[in-house]
Amino acid sequence: MASSERRVYRGPYIRRDEGRHCATGTTTLATALVDHYRRAAGFESIVFVPEYGRQFIYELHAETEAALGRPVGPADLVWLPEHFARIARQQNALENAAALACPLVIADTDALATELWERRYLGSTSPETALFGTTELPRRDVYLVTDHAGVAFEKDGWRDGDHIRAQMTGWFIEELTRRGHSWVLLSGSHDERMRYAVRLIDALWARGSTFASPDWADRTRLPENTEVSRSTRRAVVPPATDLLS
C-alpha cells in the first residue's frame, strides 16, 4: 500500500566530504530538517543520518598517532582506496537503518559523494567504492545540493580550503546530472534554503503517498459477463522512478 511504503528522501547528501570538509551548510540544513519533521505527525521516529567519514577520520587520526608515537595533523594521514570503500559501505548501512526506523530519510552525505572525494584525494575512484555509489546505492528521490555561495568558510583544522568549494559543487552537479539523479541547488540564507527544502519534500511526499491509476486504466475494458476473482484485484501504484517525473 502506498501509505505504508518506505518513502526515502536522501538529501541533503551532497555537500559533505568524507574526511575533510568544504563547508557549505549541509549539516546545519540536514539537522534542521530532521528536527522539523520529527515534530510532524508520522515522522516522530526519524533519525539523522550523519557523515560516517567524519568519524572515520578521527579513527584514522588516532591510529596514525599511535603508530608514529607523536602528534600528527591532517597532512600526515595516508588515504587508501579501501578507506573510501569502507566509508561508502557504512554510509549505505546508516541509510538503510534509518529507513527501517522511519519512512522519511534525510542524510548528510552518501556513497556517491564518497566516490567524488576519493577522486579528489587519490585521483580516481576505486571499483569497490563505485559499487556502493551505484549498484548498491539505496533508493533516493532527490538530492539537495547546498550552494557554497553565501556560506562563510569555517576552518576547523580538518576542512579543505575555501578554494576547492566551487570545484566540488561543480563536480557534484555534473555527476548527479550524468547519472540521471534528481537534484536542486539550494541558495540564499539558511532560512530561505530551509523553506524551499520543506516545500519540496512535502510536495514529493504528497505525490508519492497517493494512489494513481496508470495511463491505460480508463481505456481498459473487460468483455461483458467476465468475472474477476476478488483475489486477483490489486491496486496499481506508479513505480518509484515515476514519482519525480
Tab-separated table of N, CA and C in Angstrom, residues 26-146:
chain	number	residue	atom	x	y	z
A	26	THR	N	25.556	22.134	4.749
A	26	THR	CA	24.699	20.960	4.616
A	26	THR	C	24.320	20.351	5.962
A	27	THR	N	25.276	20.177	6.846
A	27	THR	CA	24.960	19.565	8.138
A	27	THR	C	23.961	20.418	8.907
A	28	THR	N	24.121	21.723	8.857
A	28	THR	CA	23.177	22.618	9.522
A	28	THR	C	21.780	22.442	8.952
A	29	LEU	N	21.683	22.377	7.620
A	29	LEU	CA	20.379	22.218	6.983
A	29	LEU	C	19.779	20.845	7.261
A	30	ALA	N	20.586	19.805	7.138
A	30	ALA	CA	20.080	18.453	7.370
A	30	ALA	C	19.573	18.290	8.791
A	31	THR	N	20.309	18.821	9.755
A	31	THR	CA	19.898	18.733	11.157
A	31	THR	C	18.587	19.475	11.381
A	32	ALA	N	18.471	20.656	10.771
A	32	ALA	CA	17.246	21.447	10.917
A	32	ALA	C	16.055	20.734	10.290
A	33	LEU	N	16.262	20.076	9.161
A	33	LEU	CA	15.173	19.350	8.504
A	33	LEU	C	14.704	18.168	9.351
A	34	VAL	N	15.658	17.449	9.924
A	34	VAL	CA	15.291	16.323	10.783
A	34	VAL	C	14.506	16.822	11.992
A	35	ASP	N	14.948	17.896	12.605
A	35	ASP	CA	14.232	18.464	13.756
A	35	ASP	C	12.826	18.893	13.352
A	36	HIS	N	12.695	19.477	12.161
A	36	HIS	CA	11.391	19.926	11.676
A	36	HIS	C	10.434	18.753	11.498
A	37	TYR	N	10.887	17.710	10.831
A	37	TYR	CA	9.987	16.592	10.550
A	37	TYR	C	9.742	15.702	11.764
A	38	ARG	N	10.640	15.722	12.715
A	38	ARG	CA	10.417	14.935	13.930
A	38	ARG	C	9.209	15.461	14.703
A	39	ARG	N	8.864	16.720	14.497
A	39	ARG	CA	7.699	17.312	15.152
A	39	ARG	C	6.412	17.105	14.360
A	40	ALA	N	6.544	16.515	13.168
A	40	ALA	CA	5.376	16.303	12.307
A	40	ALA	C	4.789	14.917	12.539
A	41	ALA	N	3.475	14.813	12.421
A	41	ALA	CA	2.796	13.537	12.628
A	41	ALA	C	3.283	12.503	11.618
A	42	GLY	N	3.614	11.336	12.134
A	42	GLY	CA	4.054	10.239	11.281
A	42	GLY	C	5.557	10.122	11.130
A	43	PHE	N	6.296	11.165	11.535
A	43	PHE	CA	7.748	11.156	11.363
A	43	PHE	C	8.494	11.261	12.698
A	44	GLU	N	7.802	10.955	13.783
A	44	GLU	CA	8.414	11.115	15.105
A	44	GLU	C	9.668	10.265	15.279
A	45	SER	N	9.778	9.175	14.537
A	45	SER	CA	10.917	8.265	14.700
A	45	SER	C	12.063	8.559	13.733
A	46	ILE	N	11.986	9.673	13.001
A	46	ILE	CA	13.045	9.988	12.040
A	46	ILE	C	14.379	10.163	12.757
A	47	VAL	N	15.433	9.660	12.152
A	47	VAL	CA	16.772	9.789	12.737
A	47	VAL	C	17.684	10.510	11.751
A	48	PHE	N	18.628	11.216	12.268
A	48	PHE	CA	19.596	11.919	11.436
A	48	PHE	C	20.650	10.928	10.945
A	49	VAL	N	20.929	10.938	9.640
A	49	VAL	CA	21.974	10.081	9.078
A	49	VAL	C	23.240	10.918	8.972
A	50	PRO	N	24.205	10.691	9.850
A	50	PRO	CA	25.405	11.531	9.882
A	50	PRO	C	26.412	11.139	8.816
A	51	GLU	N	27.447	11.904	8.730
A	51	GLU	CA	28.550	11.630	7.813
A	51	GLU	C	29.535	10.679	8.507
A	52	TYR	N	29.565	9.445	8.063
A	52	TYR	CA	30.467	8.484	8.681
A	52	TYR	C	31.928	8.875	8.435
A	53	GLY	N	32.207	9.548	7.336
A	53	GLY	CA	33.580	9.951	7.044
A	53	GLY	C	34.198	10.804	8.132
A	54	ARG	N	33.390	11.595	8.802
A	54	ARG	CA	33.898	12.424	9.895
A	54	ARG	C	34.390	11.535	11.038
A	55	GLN	N	33.595	10.533	11.376
A	55	GLN	CA	34.018	9.602	12.426
A	55	GLN	C	35.268	8.840	11.994
A	56	PHE	N	35.298	8.436	10.721
A	56	PHE	CA	36.424	7.644	10.245
A	56	PHE	C	37.731	8.426	10.317
A	57	ILE	N	37.702	9.700	9.998
A	57	ILE	CA	38.946	10.471	10.015
A	57	ILE	C	39.484	10.588	11.435
A	58	TYR	N	38.606	10.665	12.433
A	58	TYR	CA	39.068	10.694	13.821
A	58	TYR	C	39.735	9.365	14.184
A	59	GLU	N	39.133	8.272	13.707
A	59	GLU	CA	39.711	6.962	13.975
A	59	GLU	C	41.067	6.816	13.281
A	60	LEU	N	41.144	7.256	12.025
A	60	LEU	CA	42.404	7.182	11.287
A	60	LEU	C	43.472	8.059	11.929
A	61	HIS	N	43.060	9.216	12.411
A	61	HIS	CA	43.992	10.120	13.081
A	61	HIS	C	44.552	9.470	14.339
A	62	ALA	N	43.688	8.840	15.134
A	62	ALA	CA	44.142	8.187	16.362
A	62	ALA	C	45.074	7.023	16.049
A	63	GLU	N	44.746	6.237	15.032
A	63	GLU	CA	45.598	5.113	14.639
A	63	GLU	C	46.959	5.592	14.160
A	64	THR	N	46.979	6.694	13.409
A	64	THR	CA	48.236	7.225	12.882
A	64	THR	C	49.114	7.756	14.008
A	65	GLU	N	48.513	8.452	14.958
A	65	GLU	CA	49.291	8.951	16.090
A	65	GLU	C	49.867	7.800	16.901
A	66	ALA	N	49.075	6.750	17.091
A	66	ALA	CA	49.551	5.594	17.855
A	66	ALA	C	50.703	4.912	17.131
A	67	ALA	N	50.624	4.828	15.806
A	67	ALA	CA	51.663	4.158	15.028
A	67	ALA	C	52.954	4.961	14.995
A	68	LEU	N	52.841	6.296	14.905
A	68	LEU	CA	54.022	7.147	14.796
A	68	LEU	C	54.561	7.575	16.158
A	69	GLY	N	53.728	7.490	17.169
A	69	GLY	CA	54.161	7.870	18.501
A	69	GLY	C	54.363	9.348	18.685
A	70	ARG	N	53.641	10.152	17.913
A	70	ARG	CA	53.743	11.613	18.027
A	70	ARG	C	52.452	12.246	17.513
A	71	PRO	N	52.232	13.516	17.874
A	71	PRO	CA	51.048	14.204	17.349
A	71	PRO	C	51.149	14.351	15.830
A	72	VAL	N	50.023	14.218	15.146
A	72	VAL	CA	50.001	14.360	13.690
A	72	VAL	C	48.850	15.278	13.297
A	73	GLY	N	48.955	15.804	12.086
A	73	GLY	CA	47.903	16.662	11.537
A	73	GLY	C	47.276	16.008	10.321
A	74	PRO	N	46.313	16.651	9.693
A	74	PRO	CA	45.649	16.082	8.517
A	74	PRO	C	46.608	15.706	7.393
A	75	ALA	N	47.672	16.488	7.221
A	75	ALA	CA	48.615	16.217	6.139
A	75	ALA	C	49.401	14.929	6.359
A	76	ASP	N	49.417	14.426	7.585
A	76	ASP	CA	50.160	13.204	7.886
A	76	ASP	C	49.349	11.936	7.627
A	77	LEU	N	48.068	12.080	7.415
A	77	LEU	CA	47.212	10.909	7.220
A	77	LEU	C	47.376	10.360	5.809
A	78	VAL	N	47.436	9.060	5.700
A	78	VAL	CA	47.582	8.387	4.409
A	78	VAL	C	46.238	7.760	4.042
A	79	TRP	N	45.672	8.231	2.925
A	79	TRP	CA	44.377	7.731	2.480
A	79	TRP	C	44.575	6.633	1.440
A	80	LEU	N	43.818	5.544	1.599
A	80	LEU	CA	43.891	4.406	0.690
A	80	LEU	C	42.510	4.143	0.092
A	81	PRO	N	42.436	3.491	-1.068
A	81	PRO	CA	41.123	3.175	-1.677
A	81	PRO	C	40.203	2.416	-0.732
A	82	GLU	N	40.759	1.504	0.058
A	82	GLU	CA	39.912	0.729	0.963
A	82	GLU	C	39.284	1.589	2.054
A	83	HIS	N	39.902	2.726	2.368
A	83	HIS	CA	39.300	3.632	3.336
A	83	HIS	C	37.992	4.199	2.792
A	84	PHE	N	38.026	4.646	1.541
A	84	PHE	CA	36.831	5.232	0.942
A	84	PHE	C	35.750	4.172	0.725
A	85	ALA	N	36.158	2.957	0.373
A	85	ALA	CA	35.179	1.879	0.210
A	85	ALA	C	34.491	1.578	1.543
A	86	ARG	N	35.273	1.586	2.613
A	86	ARG	CA	34.697	1.345	3.942
A	86	ARG	C	33.714	2.452	4.308
A	87	ILE	N	34.074	3.688	4.018
A	87	ILE	CA	33.188	4.816	4.310
A	87	ILE	C	31.891	4.700	3.509
A	88	ALA	N	32.013	4.385	2.235
A	88	ALA	CA	30.827	4.266	1.384
A	88	ALA	C	29.921	3.138	1.849
A	89	ARG	N	30.514	2.003	2.217
A	89	ARG	CA	29.729	0.859	2.687
A	89	ARG	C	28.959	1.222	3.957
A	90	GLN	N	29.634	1.851	4.897
A	90	GLN	CA	28.991	2.209	6.157
A	90	GLN	C	27.934	3.290	5.956
A	91	GLN	N	28.171	4.214	5.023
A	91	GLN	CA	27.181	5.255	4.766
A	91	GLN	C	25.880	4.645	4.262
A	92	ASN	N	25.988	3.652	3.372
A	92	ASN	CA	24.792	2.956	2.903
A	92	ASN	C	24.085	2.227	4.038
A	93	ALA	N	24.868	1.612	4.913
A	93	ALA	CA	24.281	0.890	6.047
A	93	ALA	C	23.521	1.840	6.968
A	94	LEU	N	24.051	3.029	7.185
A	94	LEU	CA	23.370	4.015	8.025
A	94	LEU	C	22.048	4.449	7.391
A	95	GLU	N	22.058	4.627	6.077
A	95	GLU	CA	20.823	4.996	5.384
A	95	GLU	C	19.764	3.913	5.533
A	96	ASN	N	20.158	2.679	5.297
A	96	ASN	CA	19.211	1.574	5.358
A	96	ASN	C	18.633	1.407	6.757
A	97	ALA	N	19.458	1.601	7.770
A	97	ALA	CA	18.975	1.508	9.147
A	97	ALA	C	17.973	2.630	9.431
A	98	ALA	N	18.249	3.819	8.920
A	98	ALA	CA	17.341	4.944	9.120
A	98	ALA	C	16.003	4.702	8.435
A	99	ALA	N	16.036	4.050	7.266
A	99	ALA	CA	14.805	3.760	6.525
A	99	ALA	C	13.926	2.760	7.262
A	100	LEU	N	14.516	1.897	8.068
A	100	LEU	CA	13.738	0.956	8.871
A	100	LEU	C	13.074	1.653	10.054
A	101	ALA	N	13.678	2.749	10.499
A	101	ALA	CA	13.135	3.479	11.644
A	101	ALA	C	12.008	4.424	11.249
A	102	CYS	N	12.108	4.997	10.045
A	102	CYS	CA	11.133	5.998	9.606
A	102	CYS	C	11.068	5.999	8.085
A	103	PRO	N	9.888	6.197	7.504
A	103	PRO	CA	9.778	6.189	6.053
A	103	PRO	C	10.431	7.381	5.366
A	104	LEU	N	10.751	8.415	6.117
A	104	LEU	CA	11.447	9.576	5.556
A	104	LEU	C	12.891	9.557	6.019
A	105	VAL	N	13.824	9.602	5.073
A	105	VAL	CA	15.247	9.575	5.404
A	105	VAL	C	15.904	10.856	4.897
A	106	ILE	N	16.590	11.540	5.788
A	106	ILE	CA	17.351	12.742	5.437
A	106	ILE	C	18.789	12.495	5.855
A	107	ALA	N	19.703	12.548	4.888
A	107	ALA	CA	21.098	12.200	5.154
A	107	ALA	C	22.025	13.376	4.866
A	108	ASP	N	23.108	13.409	5.594
A	108	ASP	CA	24.092	14.483	5.460
A	108	ASP	C	24.959	14.290	4.223
A	109	THR	N	25.174	13.051	3.825
A	109	THR	CA	26.038	12.742	2.688
A	109	THR	C	25.684	11.361	2.192
A	110	ASP	N	26.395	10.848	1.185
A	110	ASP	CA	26.132	9.487	0.737
A	110	ASP	C	27.340	8.899	0.028
A	111	ALA	N	27.188	7.655	-0.446
A	111	ALA	CA	28.305	6.951	-1.073
A	111	ALA	C	28.712	7.556	-2.402
A	112	LEU	N	27.778	8.205	-3.086
A	112	LEU	CA	28.137	8.885	-4.327
A	112	LEU	C	29.111	10.022	-4.027
A	113	ALA	N	28.847	10.759	-2.971
A	113	ALA	CA	29.769	11.821	-2.565
A	113	ALA	C	31.128	11.243	-2.205
A	114	THR	N	31.132	10.063	-1.572
A	114	THR	CA	32.394	9.412	-1.226
A	114	THR	C	33.214	9.116	-2.474
A	115	GLU	N	32.542	8.699	-3.531
A	115	GLU	CA	33.235	8.461	-4.806
A	115	GLU	C	33.995	9.701	-5.257
A	116	LEU	N	33.330	10.837	-5.201
A	116	LEU	CA	33.940	12.071	-5.699
A	116	LEU	C	35.076	12.546	-4.809
A	117	TRP	N	34.941	12.318	-3.507
A	117	TRP	CA	36.037	12.711	-2.630
A	117	TRP	C	37.231	11.779	-2.771
A	118	GLU	N	36.983	10.528	-3.092
A	118	GLU	CA	38.114	9.647	-3.401
A	118	GLU	C	38.834	10.139	-4.655
A	119	ARG	N	38.063	10.560	-5.635
A	119	ARG	CA	38.673	11.121	-6.848
A	119	ARG	C	39.491	12.360	-6.503
A	120	ARG	N	38.957	13.173	-5.611
A	120	ARG	CA	39.646	14.406	-5.207
A	120	ARG	C	41.003	14.102	-4.564
A	121	TYR	N	41.045	13.111	-3.668
A	121	TYR	CA	42.262	12.844	-2.911
A	121	TYR	C	43.210	11.857	-3.575
A	122	LEU	N	42.661	10.893	-4.304
A	122	LEU	CA	43.508	9.843	-4.874
A	122	LEU	C	43.609	9.910	-6.397
A	123	GLY	N	42.835	10.799	-7.020
A	123	GLY	CA	42.923	10.957	-8.466
A	123	GLY	C	41.930	10.129	-9.259
A	124	SER	N	41.338	9.118	-8.642
A	124	SER	CA	40.349	8.274	-9.306
A	124	SER	C	39.517	7.561	-8.244
A	125	THR	N	38.429	6.929	-8.692
A	125	THR	CA	37.557	6.188	-7.783
A	125	THR	C	37.780	4.701	-7.973
A	126	SER	N	37.959	3.985	-6.884
A	126	SER	CA	38.176	2.543	-6.959
A	126	SER	C	36.876	1.834	-7.318
A	127	PRO	N	36.954	0.664	-7.954
A	127	PRO	CA	35.740	-0.085	-8.328
A	127	PRO	C	34.850	-0.412	-7.143
A	128	GLU	N	35.443	-0.733	-5.984
A	128	GLU	CA	34.628	-1.104	-4.833
A	128	GLU	C	33.838	0.089	-4.315
A	129	THR	N	34.484	1.235	-4.224
A	129	THR	CA	33.767	2.435	-3.788
A	129	THR	C	32.669	2.784	-4.776
A	130	ALA	N	32.975	2.674	-6.063
A	130	ALA	CA	31.983	2.970	-7.102
A	130	ALA	C	30.780	2.045	-7.007
A	131	LEU	N	30.996	0.810	-6.592
A	131	LEU	CA	29.891	-0.137	-6.451
A	131	LEU	C	28.881	0.365	-5.427
A	132	PHE	N	29.370	0.877	-4.300
A	132	PHE	CA	28.469	1.368	-3.258
A	132	PHE	C	27.763	2.653	-3.675
A	133	GLY	N	28.368	3.403	-4.601
A	133	GLY	CA	27.752	4.643	-5.059
A	133	GLY	C	26.847	4.459	-6.255
A	134	THR	N	26.758	3.228	-6.782
A	134	THR	CA	25.909	2.975	-7.954
A	134	THR	C	24.966	1.806	-7.686
A	135	THR	N	25.434	0.592	-7.958
A	135	THR	CA	24.590	-0.598	-7.833
A	135	THR	C	24.050	-0.783	-6.428
A	136	GLU	N	24.868	-0.550	-5.408
A	136	GLU	CA	24.463	-0.775	-4.020
A	136	GLU	C	23.858	0.465	-3.363
A	137	LEU	N	23.748	1.538	-4.112
A	137	LEU	CA	23.234	2.782	-3.531
A	137	LEU	C	21.746	2.642	-3.217
A	138	PRO	N	21.322	2.903	-1.974
A	138	PRO	CA	19.893	2.805	-1.643
A	138	PRO	C	19.074	3.787	-2.485
A	139	ARG	N	17.808	3.456	-2.655
A	139	ARG	CA	16.927	4.307	-3.447
A	139	ARG	C	16.804	5.678	-2.800
A	140	ARG	N	16.763	6.702	-3.648
A	140	ARG	CA	16.568	8.057	-3.161
A	140	ARG	C	15.693	8.825	-4.141
A	141	ASP	N	15.081	9.912	-3.684
A	141	ASP	CA	14.170	10.671	-4.531
A	141	ASP	C	14.748	12.001	-4.988
A	142	VAL	N	15.543	12.628	-4.168
A	142	VAL	CA	16.078	13.928	-4.574
A	142	VAL	C	17.340	14.240	-3.773
A	143	TYR	N	18.243	14.936	-4.416
A	143	TYR	CA	19.433	15.468	-3.756
A	143	TYR	C	19.248	16.973	-3.573
A	144	LEU	N	19.547	17.463	-2.389
A	144	LEU	CA	19.544	18.894	-2.124
A	144	LEU	C	20.994	19.352	-2.104
A	145	VAL	N	21.409	20.018	-3.156
A	145	VAL	CA	22.786	20.479	-3.273
A	145	VAL	C	22.888	21.860	-2.640
A	146	THR	N	23.657	21.980	-1.586
A	146	THR	CA	23.792	23.258	-0.900
A	146	THR	C	24.895	24.081	-1.543
